[in-house]
mmCIF file of C-alpha atoms in Angstrom:
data_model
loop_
_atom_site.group_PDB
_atom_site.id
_atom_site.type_symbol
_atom_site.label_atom_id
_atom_site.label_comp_id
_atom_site.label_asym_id
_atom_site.label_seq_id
_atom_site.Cartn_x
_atom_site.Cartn_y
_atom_site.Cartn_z
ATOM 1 C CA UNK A 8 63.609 -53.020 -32.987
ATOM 2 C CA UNK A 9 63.687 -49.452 -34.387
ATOM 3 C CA UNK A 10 62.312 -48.448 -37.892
ATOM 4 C CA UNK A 11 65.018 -45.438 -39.015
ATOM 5 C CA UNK A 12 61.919 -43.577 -40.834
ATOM 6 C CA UNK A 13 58.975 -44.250 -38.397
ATOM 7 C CA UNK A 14 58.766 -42.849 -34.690
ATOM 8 C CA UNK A 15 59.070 -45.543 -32.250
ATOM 9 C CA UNK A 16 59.376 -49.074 -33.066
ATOM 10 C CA UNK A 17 57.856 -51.491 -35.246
ATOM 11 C CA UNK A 18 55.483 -54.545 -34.777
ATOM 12 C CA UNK A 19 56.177 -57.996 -36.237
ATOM 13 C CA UNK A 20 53.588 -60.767 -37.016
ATOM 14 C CA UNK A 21 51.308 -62.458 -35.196
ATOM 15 C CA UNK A 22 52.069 -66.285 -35.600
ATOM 16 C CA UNK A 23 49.960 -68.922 -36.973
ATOM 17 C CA UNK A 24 47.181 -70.402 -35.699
ATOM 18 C CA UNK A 25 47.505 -73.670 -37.952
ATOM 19 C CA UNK A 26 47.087 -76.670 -35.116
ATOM 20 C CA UNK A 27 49.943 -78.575 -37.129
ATOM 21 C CA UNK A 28 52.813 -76.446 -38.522
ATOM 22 C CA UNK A 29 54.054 -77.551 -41.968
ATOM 23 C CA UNK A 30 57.368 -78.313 -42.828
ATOM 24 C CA UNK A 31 59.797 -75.741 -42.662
ATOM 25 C CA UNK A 32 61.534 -76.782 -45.636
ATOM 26 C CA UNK A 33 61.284 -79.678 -48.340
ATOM 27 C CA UNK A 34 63.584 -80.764 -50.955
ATOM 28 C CA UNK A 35 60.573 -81.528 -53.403
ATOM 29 C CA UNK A 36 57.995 -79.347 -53.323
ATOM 30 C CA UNK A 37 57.597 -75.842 -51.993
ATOM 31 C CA UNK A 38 57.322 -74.995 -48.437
ATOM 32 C CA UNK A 39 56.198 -71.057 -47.528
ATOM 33 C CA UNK A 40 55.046 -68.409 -45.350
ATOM 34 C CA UNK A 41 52.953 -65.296 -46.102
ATOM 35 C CA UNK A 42 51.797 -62.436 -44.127
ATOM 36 C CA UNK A 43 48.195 -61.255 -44.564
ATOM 37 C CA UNK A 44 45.831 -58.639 -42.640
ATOM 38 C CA UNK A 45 46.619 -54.885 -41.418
ATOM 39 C CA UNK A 46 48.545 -53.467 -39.615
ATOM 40 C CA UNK A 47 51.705 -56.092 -38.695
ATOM 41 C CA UNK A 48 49.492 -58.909 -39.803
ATOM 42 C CA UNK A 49 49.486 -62.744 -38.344
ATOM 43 C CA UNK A 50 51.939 -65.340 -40.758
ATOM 44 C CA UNK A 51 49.617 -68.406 -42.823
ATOM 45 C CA UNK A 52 52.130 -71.571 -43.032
ATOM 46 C CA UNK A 53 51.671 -72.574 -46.961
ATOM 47 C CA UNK A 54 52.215 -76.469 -48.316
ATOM 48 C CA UNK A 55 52.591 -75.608 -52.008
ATOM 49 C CA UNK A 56 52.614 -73.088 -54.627
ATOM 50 C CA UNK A 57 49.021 -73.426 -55.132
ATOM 51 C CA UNK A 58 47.542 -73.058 -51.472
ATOM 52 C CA UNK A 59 50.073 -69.702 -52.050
ATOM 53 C CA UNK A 60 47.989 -68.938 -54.867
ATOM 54 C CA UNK A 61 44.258 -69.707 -53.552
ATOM 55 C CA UNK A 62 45.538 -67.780 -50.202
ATOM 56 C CA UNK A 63 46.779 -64.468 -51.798
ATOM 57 C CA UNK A 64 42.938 -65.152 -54.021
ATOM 58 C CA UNK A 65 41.067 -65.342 -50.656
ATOM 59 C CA UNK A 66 42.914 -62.616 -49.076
ATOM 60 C CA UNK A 67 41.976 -60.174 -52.000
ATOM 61 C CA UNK A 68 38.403 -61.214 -52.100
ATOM 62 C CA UNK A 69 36.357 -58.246 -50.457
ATOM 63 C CA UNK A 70 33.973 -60.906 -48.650
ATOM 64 C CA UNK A 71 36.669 -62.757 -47.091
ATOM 65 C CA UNK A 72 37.082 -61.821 -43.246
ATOM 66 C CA UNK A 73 39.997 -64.296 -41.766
ATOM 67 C CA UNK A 74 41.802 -67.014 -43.342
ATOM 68 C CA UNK A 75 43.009 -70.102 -41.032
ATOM 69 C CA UNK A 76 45.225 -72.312 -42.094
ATOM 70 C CA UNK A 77 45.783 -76.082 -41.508
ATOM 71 C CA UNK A 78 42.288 -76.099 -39.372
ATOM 72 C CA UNK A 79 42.163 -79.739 -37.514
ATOM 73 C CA UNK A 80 38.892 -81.833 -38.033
ATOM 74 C CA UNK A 81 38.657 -85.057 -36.611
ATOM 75 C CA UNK A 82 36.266 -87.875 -38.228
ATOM 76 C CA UNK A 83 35.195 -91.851 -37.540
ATOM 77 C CA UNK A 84 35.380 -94.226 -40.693
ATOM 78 C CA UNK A 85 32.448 -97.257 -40.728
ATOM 79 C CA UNK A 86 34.312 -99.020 -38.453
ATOM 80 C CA UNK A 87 34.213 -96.566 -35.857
ATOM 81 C CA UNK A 88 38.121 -95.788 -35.577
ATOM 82 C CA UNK A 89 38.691 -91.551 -35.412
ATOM 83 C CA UNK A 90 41.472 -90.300 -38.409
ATOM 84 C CA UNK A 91 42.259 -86.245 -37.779
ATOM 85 C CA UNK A 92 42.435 -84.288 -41.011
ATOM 86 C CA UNK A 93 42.812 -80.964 -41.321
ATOM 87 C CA UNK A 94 41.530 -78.165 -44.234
ATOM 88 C CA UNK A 95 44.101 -76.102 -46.236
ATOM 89 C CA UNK A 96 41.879 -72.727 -45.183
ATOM 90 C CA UNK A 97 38.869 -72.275 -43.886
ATOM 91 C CA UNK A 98 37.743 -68.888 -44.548
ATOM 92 C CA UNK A 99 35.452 -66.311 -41.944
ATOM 93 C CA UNK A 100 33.244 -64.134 -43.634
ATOM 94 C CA UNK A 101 32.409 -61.023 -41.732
ATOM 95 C CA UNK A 102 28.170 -61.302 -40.815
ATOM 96 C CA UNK A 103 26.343 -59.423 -43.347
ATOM 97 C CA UNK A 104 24.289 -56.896 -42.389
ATOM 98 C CA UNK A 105 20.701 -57.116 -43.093
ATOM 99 C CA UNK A 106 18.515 -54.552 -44.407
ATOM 100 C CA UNK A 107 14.658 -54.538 -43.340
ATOM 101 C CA UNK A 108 12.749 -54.421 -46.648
ATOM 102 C CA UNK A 109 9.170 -52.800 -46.609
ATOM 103 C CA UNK A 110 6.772 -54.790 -48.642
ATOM 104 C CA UNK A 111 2.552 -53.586 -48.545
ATOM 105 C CA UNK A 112 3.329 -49.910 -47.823
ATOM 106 C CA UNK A 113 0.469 -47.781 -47.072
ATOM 107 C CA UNK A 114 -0.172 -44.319 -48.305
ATOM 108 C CA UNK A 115 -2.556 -41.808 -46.612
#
């Protein structure tokens, strides 16, 4: 696909990562997609308006490095039987660098 005011051609989103996709459409609540990071960006599947809201608040957060949506975790209840659930986002936060600080300095 060619972009009439950009040289070349353009690049579309990379898709989810969510391991279960949410439903493409719902009669009573809202259903969504948004597109976050540079350049073309990778899509986030959304469930309702607010998991729109807390996304686009993650995404603008400086210390916020990726977002994942619809992350699978599986647990055991007390009688041992495994239930999958999965997390709205779970959020990456870039390592933070850390600065050596001098304590007991010496002078000549």
């Amino acid at each position: 696909m060619s972009y009439p005011f950009q040289q070349g051609g353009i690049r579309l989103p990379e898709p989810s990562l969510a391991n279960r996709d949410v439903a493409a459409a719902s009669k009573g609540h809202f259903t969504g997609h948004a597109v976050l990071g540079d350049g073309p960006g990778r899509i986030v599947q959304l469930e309702s308006h607010h998991e729109l809201q807390f996304c686009l608040c993650l995404a603008a957060r400086p210390e916020t490095g990726e977002i994942y949506e619809q992350v699978g975790f599986e647990w055991y209840d007390a009688d041992g039987e495994l239930h999958p659930h999965y997390f709205d986002f779970v959020v990456v936060r870039p390592m933070e660098r850390l600065s050596p600080i001098p304590f007991g300095l010496h002078t000549a």
